[in-house]
Structures are given as C-alpha cells and as structure tokens.
Amino acid sequence: MKLFVFCLSLVISMPLFAQSKKELQAQVTKLNAEIAELKKPKDILLSDTVKKASYGLGVLVATNLRSQGGDSLDVDALTFAIRDVYENKKLKLEQSEAMTIVQQYMQQAVEKKNSKLKASSQVFLNENKTKEGVKTTASGLQYKVVKSGTGKVPKATDNVTVHYTGKLTDGTVFDSSVERGQPVTFGVSEVIPGWTEALQLMHEGDKWMLYIPQELGYGERGAGAQIPPYATLVFEVELIKVN
C-alpha cells in the first residue's frame, strides 16, 4: 500500500516537475539575453561640444596608439584607468610604475609589429623575383620592363622628367603623377636609392615596374601616414626625358 501511494504521488508530481524545469529554462534564457544586452557597448550621442571634444580626443589617442603597435591593448582596462583618474579614485598602478610598464609594452609592441612588416615585405620580394620578366640587381632592386625606349640614359648628375604611380604591395596607391595629370622633374640623386639606381639603367621612353626593397626605400622610418616602416614599394615609372 505504501509503495502504491509513493508511486501515485510520483506520477502526480512529474508534470509539476516538468513544468518547473521548463519555467527555469525560460528564466535562464531570459537572463542570458539580458546579460548579453548589458554587455553591448552603449552608443554615445555627441550632443554638445564637450562630448564631441571627448570623443575626438579618444579617436586621436586610439589612432596614435594603434599606429605605434598598441593594437592589442585591453580597451576595458584603458577605460577603467581613465575613469579612475577623472573620479579621483585610488589607482591600481602609480604613475612611475605605469610609465615603466607602458614603455616596456610599447617597445615590445613596436618590435613585434616591425618584425611582421619586415617578414611580409620579404615574402613579397621572394615570390615576386620568380615571376616572368622580373630581374633582380645586386642591391636587391627588382624591375620588369613594360615598354622599351631608345633614348638617352641619365647619369646621377642629370635631371629627369617622369610619370609614375607608387603603390604598396597590397595595391594601395600612395602617390601618382599620372592621376594628377602632370609629369614630375627632379634630380636623379634627389630621390630614394631604389629610384636613383633604376633611373640610371633606363632609357628615355622606357616604362618599367620597380619593386623596391625597404632598404632602398624609406626603411624603418616609413614616410608619413601612407608608407609604413619597412615597406616594399611598387612603382610604375615612365622615363619621359633626360634634361
């Protein structure tokens, strides 16, 4: 009899247990959705000058940090530090300690970034030198003849007039006299070493593709915001005239 009563009570309670479990799952699902919503970054409305200036400063600082290799920084920790300073809270790192840590981090970040840039440039040159028509000089300069001319060959002391388009290895154009519609005149020795070498191998009327290793270009400095450090440069150059 006791066994019968127990079984009967179990049968009666099972729907209630199932219902309770279903409700619990629904609550968990709802809670997870609320947590996910809270984790989403809130948008900021630039409704006044202070907000615009604050956001603008954030853009400048973040852009500068990323360009210097600090693209792996923890944005949440960075935000907390700014808030702690502005709200006069006890800092988790004092300024002297923070300075040492940041200097070490940024130095390592820059070295890591430069190492990747060097490797990427070298991979491009290694693959490019095997392509049909590409020749490599003793200095490492690579070139390919697109069109042959029969005119004069410039010396290091000459001025030349050229048309050119300069690109990074990913195809990004950073300078082009062709796009401006106006050829450029300059001294053969007044440009980067890769150009100086190539021009003295060309004839008037030649059009060449130049693949300039970073050692013959802008090296570790790069050039402005458009040419990063250790960049291999790709130029299409037409030698119009030796002056």
PDB file of C-alpha atoms in Angstrom:
ATOM      1  CA  MET A   1       0.000   0.000   0.000  1.00  0.00           C
ATOM      2  CA  LYS A   2       2.806   2.390   0.878  1.00  0.00           C
ATOM      3  CA  LEU A   3       4.511   1.555  -2.397  1.00  0.00           C
ATOM      4  CA  PHE A   4       1.275   2.292  -4.280  1.00  0.00           C
ATOM      5  CA  VAL A   5       0.905   5.694  -2.565  1.00  0.00           C
ATOM      6  CA  PHE A   6       4.525   6.596  -3.333  1.00  0.00           C
ATOM      7  CA  CYS A   7       4.158   5.692  -6.992  1.00  0.00           C
ATOM      8  CA  LEU A   8       0.913   7.633  -7.218  1.00  0.00           C
ATOM      9  CA  SER A   9       2.479  10.738  -5.695  1.00  0.00           C
ATOM     10  CA  LEU A  10       5.453  10.439  -8.080  1.00  0.00           C
ATOM     11  CA  VAL A  11       3.155  10.266 -11.091  1.00  0.00           C
ATOM     12  CA  ILE A  12       1.232  13.315  -9.887  1.00  0.00           C
ATOM     13  CA  SER A  13       4.396  15.334  -9.234  1.00  0.00           C
ATOM     14  CA  MET A  14       6.095  14.589 -12.587  1.00  0.00           C
ATOM     15  CA  PRO A  15       4.049  17.124 -14.619  1.00  0.00           C
ATOM     16  CA  LEU A  16       4.718  19.719 -11.938  1.00  0.00           C
ATOM     17  CA  PHE A  17       8.452  18.956 -12.043  1.00  0.00           C
ATOM     18  CA  ALA A  18       8.468  19.145 -15.850  1.00  0.00           C
ATOM     19  CA  GLN A  19       6.608  22.431 -15.742  1.00  0.00           C
ATOM     20  CA  SER A  20       9.053  23.806 -13.159  1.00  0.00           C
ATOM     21  CA  LYS A  21      12.039  22.753 -15.255  1.00  0.00           C
ATOM     22  CA  LYS A  22      10.540  24.379 -18.351  1.00  0.00           C
ATOM     23  CA  GLU A  23       9.964  27.636 -16.479  1.00  0.00           C
ATOM     24  CA  LEU A  24      13.506  27.540 -15.130  1.00  0.00           C
ATOM     25  CA  GLN A  25      14.939  27.129 -18.607  1.00  0.00           C
ATOM     26  CA  ALA A  26      12.858  30.049 -19.812  1.00  0.00           C
ATOM     27  CA  GLN A  27      14.137  32.211 -16.950  1.00  0.00           C
ATOM     28  CA  VAL A  28      17.747  31.210 -17.702  1.00  0.00           C
ATOM     29  CA  THR A  29      17.273  32.063 -21.380  1.00  0.00           C
ATOM     30  CA  LYS A  30      15.795  35.436 -20.488  1.00  0.00           C
ATOM     31  CA  LEU A  31      18.591  36.150 -18.020  1.00  0.00           C
ATOM     32  CA  ASN A  32      21.273  35.268 -20.589  1.00  0.00           C
ATOM     33  CA  ALA A  33      19.632  37.605 -23.095  1.00  0.00           C
ATOM     34  CA  GLU A  34      19.610  40.424 -20.524  1.00  0.00           C
ATOM     35  CA  ILE A  35      23.294  39.820 -19.701  1.00  0.00           C
ATOM     36  CA  ALA A  36      24.197  39.862 -23.407  1.00  0.00           C
ATOM     37  CA  GLU A  37      22.314  43.136 -23.808  1.00  0.00           C
ATOM     38  CA  LEU A  38      24.158  44.687 -20.848  1.00  0.00           C
ATOM     39  CA  LYS A  39      27.494  43.650 -22.332  1.00  0.00           C
ATOM     40  CA  LYS A  40      26.791  45.507 -25.552  1.00  0.00           C
ATOM     41  CA  PRO A  41      28.632  48.840 -25.703  1.00  0.00           C
ATOM     42  CA  LYS A  42      26.250  51.732 -25.305  1.00  0.00           C
ATOM     43  CA  ASP A  43      26.223  54.213 -28.136  1.00  0.00           C
ATOM     44  CA  ILE A  44      27.227  57.802 -27.363  1.00  0.00           C
ATOM     45  CA  LEU A  45      25.321  60.804 -28.645  1.00  0.00           C
ATOM     46  CA  LEU A  46      27.614  63.715 -29.479  1.00  0.00           C
ATOM     47  CA  SER A  47      25.052  66.228 -28.301  1.00  0.00           C
ATOM     48  CA  ASP A  48      27.378  69.015 -27.137  1.00  0.00           C
ATOM     49  CA  THR A  49      30.884  70.392 -27.543  1.00  0.00           C
ATOM     50  CA  VAL A  50      32.299  68.560 -24.524  1.00  0.00           C
ATOM     51  CA  LYS A  51      31.107  65.189 -25.784  1.00  0.00           C
ATOM     52  CA  LYS A  52      32.429  65.921 -29.271  1.00  0.00           C
ATOM     53  CA  ALA A  53      35.820  67.013 -27.910  1.00  0.00           C
ATOM     54  CA  SER A  54      35.967  63.954 -25.631  1.00  0.00           C
ATOM     55  CA  TYR A  55      35.135  61.575 -28.447  1.00  0.00           C
ATOM     56  CA  GLY A  56      37.528  63.358 -30.791  1.00  0.00           C
ATOM     57  CA  LEU A  57      40.357  63.040 -28.275  1.00  0.00           C
ATOM     58  CA  GLY A  58      39.574  59.336 -27.970  1.00  0.00           C
ATOM     59  CA  VAL A  59      39.831  58.958 -31.738  1.00  0.00           C
ATOM     60  CA  LEU A  60      43.214  60.712 -31.825  1.00  0.00           C
ATOM     61  CA  VAL A  61      44.662  58.784 -28.885  1.00  0.00           C
ATOM     62  CA  ALA A  62      43.435  55.394 -30.119  1.00  0.00           C
ATOM     63  CA  THR A  63      44.640  56.030 -33.664  1.00  0.00           C
ATOM     64  CA  ASN A  64      48.065  57.043 -32.384  1.00  0.00           C
ATOM     65  CA  LEU A  65      48.315  54.024 -30.083  1.00  0.00           C
ATOM     66  CA  ARG A  66      47.332  51.589 -32.838  1.00  0.00           C
ATOM     67  CA  SER A  67      49.811  53.108 -35.297  1.00  0.00           C
ATOM     68  CA  GLN A  68      52.602  52.610 -32.749  1.00  0.00           C
ATOM     69  CA  GLY A  69      51.830  48.924 -32.253  1.00  0.00           C
ATOM     70  CA  GLY A  70      49.424  49.210 -29.331  1.00  0.00           C
ATOM     71  CA  ASP A  71      46.591  47.443 -31.138  1.00  0.00           C
ATOM     72  CA  SER A  72      46.408  44.640 -28.557  1.00  0.00           C
ATOM     73  CA  LEU A  73      45.622  46.914 -25.604  1.00  0.00           C
ATOM     74  CA  ASP A  74      42.687  45.962 -23.368  1.00  0.00           C
ATOM     75  CA  VAL A  75      40.139  48.716 -24.046  1.00  0.00           C
ATOM     76  CA  ASP A  76      38.171  47.924 -20.880  1.00  0.00           C
ATOM     77  CA  ALA A  77      41.274  48.319 -18.666  1.00  0.00           C
ATOM     78  CA  LEU A  78      42.180  51.520 -20.500  1.00  0.00           C
ATOM     79  CA  THR A  79      38.671  52.908 -19.911  1.00  0.00           C
ATOM     80  CA  PHE A  80      38.759  51.975 -16.222  1.00  0.00           C
ATOM     81  CA  ALA A  81      42.088  53.779 -15.771  1.00  0.00           C
ATOM     82  CA  ILE A  82      40.764  56.966 -17.369  1.00  0.00           C
ATOM     83  CA  ARG A  83      37.640  56.824 -15.188  1.00  0.00           C
ATOM     84  CA  ASP A  84      39.702  56.225 -12.026  1.00  0.00           C
ATOM     85  CA  VAL A  85      41.863  59.267 -12.739  1.00  0.00           C
ATOM     86  CA  TYR A  86      38.916  61.536 -13.529  1.00  0.00           C
ATOM     87  CA  GLU A  87      36.963  60.372 -10.480  1.00  0.00           C
ATOM     88  CA  ASN A  88      39.990  60.678  -8.169  1.00  0.00           C
ATOM     89  CA  LYS A  89      39.855  57.011  -7.198  1.00  0.00           C
ATOM     90  CA  LYS A  90      42.794  55.102  -5.761  1.00  0.00           C
ATOM     91  CA  LEU A  91      44.884  53.971  -8.720  1.00  0.00           C
ATOM     92  CA  LYS A  92      45.829  50.336  -9.131  1.00  0.00           C
ATOM     93  CA  LEU A  93      49.173  51.467 -10.605  1.00  0.00           C
ATOM     94  CA  GLU A  94      51.025  54.607  -9.607  1.00  0.00           C
ATOM     95  CA  GLN A  95      52.339  56.834 -12.373  1.00  0.00           C
ATOM     96  CA  SER A  96      56.002  55.810 -12.053  1.00  0.00           C
ATOM     97  CA  GLU A  97      55.148  52.113 -12.236  1.00  0.00           C
ATOM     98  CA  ALA A  98      52.667  52.732 -15.042  1.00  0.00           C
ATOM     99  CA  MET A  99      55.301  54.605 -17.057  1.00  0.00           C
ATOM    100  CA  THR A 100      57.775  51.720 -16.822  1.00  0.00           C
ATOM    101  CA  ILE A 101      55.177  49.111 -17.772  1.00  0.00           C
ATOM    102  CA  VAL A 102      53.839  51.146 -20.697  1.00  0.00           C
ATOM    103  CA  GLN A 103      57.322  51.845 -22.083  1.00  0.00           C
ATOM    104  CA  GLN A 104      58.199  48.153 -21.998  1.00  0.00           C
ATOM    105  CA  TYR A 105      54.892  47.163 -23.563  1.00  0.00           C
ATOM    106  CA  MET A 106      55.090  49.730 -26.377  1.00  0.00           C
ATOM    107  CA  GLN A 107      58.701  48.837 -27.163  1.00  0.00           C
ATOM    108  CA  GLN A 108      57.804  45.159 -27.453  1.00  0.00           C
ATOM    109  CA  ALA A 109      54.683  46.006 -29.472  1.00  0.00           C
ATOM    110  CA  VAL A 110      56.661  48.120 -31.944  1.00  0.00           C
ATOM    111  CA  GLU A 111      59.318  45.429 -32.319  1.00  0.00           C
ATOM    112  CA  LYS A 112      56.635  42.810 -32.945  1.00  0.00           C
ATOM    113  CA  LYS A 113      54.871  44.994 -35.499  1.00  0.00           C
ATOM    114  CA  ASN A 114      58.112  45.841 -37.314  1.00  0.00           C
ATOM    115  CA  SER A 115      59.096  42.184 -37.390  1.00  0.00           C
ATOM    116  CA  LYS A 116      55.799  41.344 -39.117  1.00  0.00           C
ATOM    117  CA  LEU A 117      56.249  44.191 -41.611  1.00  0.00           C
ATOM    118  CA  LYS A 118      59.784  43.072 -42.470  1.00  0.00           C
ATOM    119  CA  ALA A 119      58.692  39.477 -42.921  1.00  0.00           C
ATOM    120  CA  SER A 120      55.737  40.469 -45.095  1.00  0.00           C
ATOM    121  CA  SER A 121      57.933  42.615 -47.361  1.00  0.00           C
ATOM    122  CA  GLN A 122      60.494  39.846 -47.736  1.00  0.00           C
ATOM    123  CA  VAL A 123      57.841  37.264 -48.585  1.00  0.00           C
ATOM    124  CA  PHE A 124      56.554  39.552 -51.349  1.00  0.00           C
ATOM    125  CA  LEU A 125      60.036  40.048 -52.825  1.00  0.00           C
ATOM    126  CA  ASN A 126      60.883  36.342 -52.647  1.00  0.00           C
ATOM    127  CA  GLU A 127      57.727  35.446 -54.543  1.00  0.00           C
ATOM    128  CA  ASN A 128      57.961  38.347 -56.985  1.00  0.00           C
ATOM    129  CA  LYS A 129      61.512  37.613 -58.156  1.00  0.00           C
ATOM    130  CA  THR A 130      60.365  34.259 -59.541  1.00  0.00           C
ATOM    131  CA  LYS A 131      57.750  35.823 -61.815  1.00  0.00           C
ATOM    132  CA  GLU A 132      58.277  36.014 -65.552  1.00  0.00           C
ATOM    133  CA  GLY A 133      60.227  39.051 -66.731  1.00  0.00           C
ATOM    134  CA  VAL A 134      61.313  40.216 -63.271  1.00  0.00           C
ATOM    135  CA  LYS A 135      65.034  40.894 -62.902  1.00  0.00           C
ATOM    136  CA  THR A 136      66.976  41.477 -59.685  1.00  0.00           C
ATOM    137  CA  THR A 137      70.088  43.649 -59.356  1.00  0.00           C
ATOM    138  CA  ALA A 138      72.980  43.127 -56.936  1.00  0.00           C
ATOM    139  CA  SER A 139      71.420  45.604 -54.494  1.00  0.00           C
ATOM    140  CA  GLY A 140      68.142  43.673 -54.347  1.00  0.00           C
ATOM    141  CA  LEU A 141      66.197  46.065 -56.581  1.00  0.00           C
ATOM    142  CA  GLN A 142      63.689  44.234 -58.767  1.00  0.00           C
ATOM    143  CA  TYR A 143      62.342  45.523 -62.064  1.00  0.00           C
ATOM    144  CA  LYS A 144      60.308  44.444 -65.055  1.00  0.00           C
ATOM    145  CA  VAL A 145      60.381  46.109 -68.471  1.00  0.00           C
ATOM    146  CA  VAL A 146      56.887  47.074 -69.632  1.00  0.00           C
ATOM    147  CA  LYS A 147      57.928  49.153 -72.647  1.00  0.00           C
ATOM    148  CA  SER A 148      61.393  49.727 -74.120  1.00  0.00           C
ATOM    149  CA  GLY A 149      62.683  53.109 -75.264  1.00  0.00           C
ATOM    150  CA  THR A 150      65.791  54.012 -77.254  1.00  0.00           C
ATOM    151  CA  GLY A 151      66.653  57.436 -75.872  1.00  0.00           C
ATOM    152  CA  LYS A 152      69.387  58.698 -73.568  1.00  0.00           C
ATOM    153  CA  VAL A 153      70.371  57.032 -70.291  1.00  0.00           C
ATOM    154  CA  PRO A 154      70.544  59.510 -67.387  1.00  0.00           C
ATOM    155  CA  LYS A 155      73.557  59.953 -65.144  1.00  0.00           C
ATOM    156  CA  ALA A 156      73.446  60.597 -61.385  1.00  0.00           C
ATOM    157  CA  THR A 157      74.006  64.313 -62.037  1.00  0.00           C
ATOM    158  CA  ASP A 158      71.145  64.680 -64.546  1.00  0.00           C
ATOM    159  CA  ASN A 159      67.575  65.841 -64.062  1.00  0.00           C
ATOM    160  CA  VAL A 160      64.775  63.704 -65.461  1.00  0.00           C
ATOM    161  CA  THR A 161      61.092  64.107 -66.263  1.00  0.00           C
ATOM    162  CA  VAL A 162      58.955  61.092 -65.403  1.00  0.00           C
ATOM    163  CA  HIS A 163      55.420  59.860 -64.987  1.00  0.00           C
ATOM    164  CA  TYR A 164      54.863  57.392 -62.157  1.00  0.00           C
ATOM    165  CA  THR A 165      52.394  55.641 -59.902  1.00  0.00           C
ATOM    166  CA  GLY A 166      53.522  54.399 -56.474  1.00  0.00           C
ATOM    167  CA  LYS A 167      51.766  51.604 -54.611  1.00  0.00           C
ATOM    168  CA  LEU A 168      52.165  49.443 -51.546  1.00  0.00           C
ATOM    169  CA  THR A 169      52.300  45.691 -52.065  1.00  0.00           C
ATOM    170  CA  ASP A 170      48.575  45.424 -51.274  1.00  0.00           C
ATOM    171  CA  GLY A 171      47.795  47.704 -54.218  1.00  0.00           C
ATOM    172  CA  THR A 172      47.156  50.893 -52.223  1.00  0.00           C
ATOM    173  CA  VAL A 173      48.181  53.934 -54.289  1.00  0.00           C
ATOM    174  CA  PHE A 174      50.093  56.463 -52.190  1.00  0.00           C
ATOM    175  CA  ASP A 175      51.271  58.832 -54.941  1.00  0.00           C
ATOM    176  CA  SER A 176      50.711  59.234 -58.672  1.00  0.00           C
ATOM    177  CA  SER A 177      51.760  61.896 -61.157  1.00  0.00           C
ATOM    178  CA  VAL A 178      49.574  60.042 -63.660  1.00  0.00           C
ATOM    179  CA  GLU A 179      46.460  60.689 -61.570  1.00  0.00           C
ATOM    180  CA  ARG A 180      47.465  64.344 -61.204  1.00  0.00           C
ATOM    181  CA  GLY A 181      47.955  64.560 -64.983  1.00  0.00           C
ATOM    182  CA  GLN A 182      51.330  66.290 -64.630  1.00  0.00           C
ATOM    183  CA  PRO A 183      54.777  64.643 -65.023  1.00  0.00           C
ATOM    184  CA  VAL A 184      57.456  65.457 -62.450  1.00  0.00           C
ATOM    185  CA  THR A 185      61.020  66.713 -62.929  1.00  0.00           C
ATOM    186  CA  PHE A 186      63.761  66.099 -60.346  1.00  0.00           C
ATOM    187  CA  GLY A 187      67.418  65.204 -59.936  1.00  0.00           C
ATOM    188  CA  VAL A 188      68.360  61.542 -60.303  1.00  0.00           C
ATOM    189  CA  SER A 189      70.242  61.693 -56.991  1.00  0.00           C
ATOM    190  CA  GLU A 190      67.468  63.538 -55.157  1.00  0.00           C
ATOM    191  CA  VAL A 191      65.193  60.523 -54.689  1.00  0.00           C
ATOM    192  CA  ILE A 192      65.264  57.239 -52.755  1.00  0.00           C
ATOM    193  CA  PRO A 193      68.170  54.881 -53.607  1.00  0.00           C
ATOM    194  CA  GLY A 194      65.948  52.433 -55.478  1.00  0.00           C
ATOM    195  CA  TRP A 195      64.850  55.158 -57.869  1.00  0.00           C
ATOM    196  CA  THR A 196      68.372  56.525 -58.294  1.00  0.00           C
ATOM    197  CA  GLU A 197      69.659  53.071 -59.264  1.00  0.00           C
ATOM    198  CA  ALA A 198      66.767  52.246 -61.586  1.00  0.00           C
ATOM    199  CA  LEU A 199      66.796  55.538 -63.455  1.00  0.00           C
ATOM    200  CA  GLN A 200      70.450  55.062 -64.417  1.00  0.00           C
ATOM    201  CA  LEU A 201      69.532  51.740 -66.040  1.00  0.00           C
ATOM    202  CA  MET A 202      66.640  53.155 -68.076  1.00  0.00           C
ATOM    203  CA  HIS A 203      66.447  54.847 -71.474  1.00  0.00           C
ATOM    204  CA  GLU A 204      64.183  57.699 -72.479  1.00  0.00           C
ATOM    205  CA  GLY A 205      60.884  56.129 -73.480  1.00  0.00           C
ATOM    206  CA  ASP A 206      61.243  53.186 -71.097  1.00  0.00           C
ATOM    207  CA  LYS A 207      58.373  52.196 -68.842  1.00  0.00           C
ATOM    208  CA  TRP A 208      59.335  49.851 -66.010  1.00  0.00           C
ATOM    209  CA  MET A 209      57.773  48.279 -62.974  1.00  0.00           C
ATOM    210  CA  LEU A 210      60.054  48.787 -59.962  1.00  0.00           C
ATOM    211  CA  TYR A 211      59.891  46.649 -56.820  1.00  0.00           C
ATOM    212  CA  ILE A 212      61.945  48.484 -54.233  1.00  0.00           C
ATOM    213  CA  PRO A 213      63.034  46.737 -51.010  1.00  0.00           C
ATOM    214  CA  GLN A 214      62.688  48.764 -47.831  1.00  0.00           C
ATOM    215  CA  GLU A 215      66.495  49.130 -47.640  1.00  0.00           C
ATOM    216  CA  LEU A 216      66.378  51.084 -50.918  1.00  0.00           C
ATOM    217  CA  GLY A 217      63.190  52.941 -49.974  1.00  0.00           C
ATOM    218  CA  TYR A 218      62.168  54.595 -46.727  1.00  0.00           C
ATOM    219  CA  GLY A 219      63.405  51.847 -44.391  1.00  0.00           C
ATOM    220  CA  GLU A 220      62.449  51.795 -40.742  1.00  0.00           C
ATOM    221  CA  ARG A 221      61.110  55.355 -40.823  1.00  0.00           C
ATOM    222  CA  GLY A 222      58.482  54.957 -43.489  1.00  0.00           C
ATOM    223  CA  ALA A 223      57.104  58.161 -44.977  1.00  0.00           C
ATOM    224  CA  GLY A 224      54.192  59.990 -43.395  1.00  0.00           C
ATOM    225  CA  ALA A 225      50.939  58.189 -42.764  1.00  0.00           C
ATOM    226  CA  GLN A 226      50.804  56.479 -46.161  1.00  0.00           C
ATOM    227  CA  ILE A 227      54.047  54.494 -46.273  1.00  0.00           C
ATOM    228  CA  PRO A 228      54.610  52.314 -43.189  1.00  0.00           C
ATOM    229  CA  PRO A 229      58.058  51.330 -41.880  1.00  0.00           C
ATOM    230  CA  TYR A 230      59.883  48.553 -43.747  1.00  0.00           C
ATOM    231  CA  ALA A 231      57.518  48.792 -46.714  1.00  0.00           C
ATOM    232  CA  THR A 232      58.400  47.313 -50.090  1.00  0.00           C
ATOM    233  CA  LEU A 233      57.341  49.852 -52.723  1.00  0.00           C
ATOM    234  CA  VAL A 234      55.937  49.141 -56.187  1.00  0.00           C
ATOM    235  CA  PHE A 235      56.286  51.818 -58.865  1.00  0.00           C
ATOM    236  CA  GLU A 236      55.302  52.047 -62.492  1.00  0.00           C
ATOM    237  CA  VAL A 237      57.801  54.542 -63.914  1.00  0.00           C
ATOM    238  CA  GLU A 238      57.949  56.048 -67.399  1.00  0.00           C
ATOM    239  CA  LEU A 239      61.141  57.956 -68.212  1.00  0.00           C
ATOM    240  CA  ILE A 240      59.928  60.739 -70.485  1.00  0.00           C
ATOM    241  CA  LYS A 241      63.032  62.879 -70.826  1.00  0.00           C
ATOM    242  CA  VAL A 242      66.606  63.337 -69.618  1.00  0.00           C
ATOM    243  CA  ASN A 243      67.173  67.056 -69.092  1.00  0.00           C
TER     244      ASN A 243
END
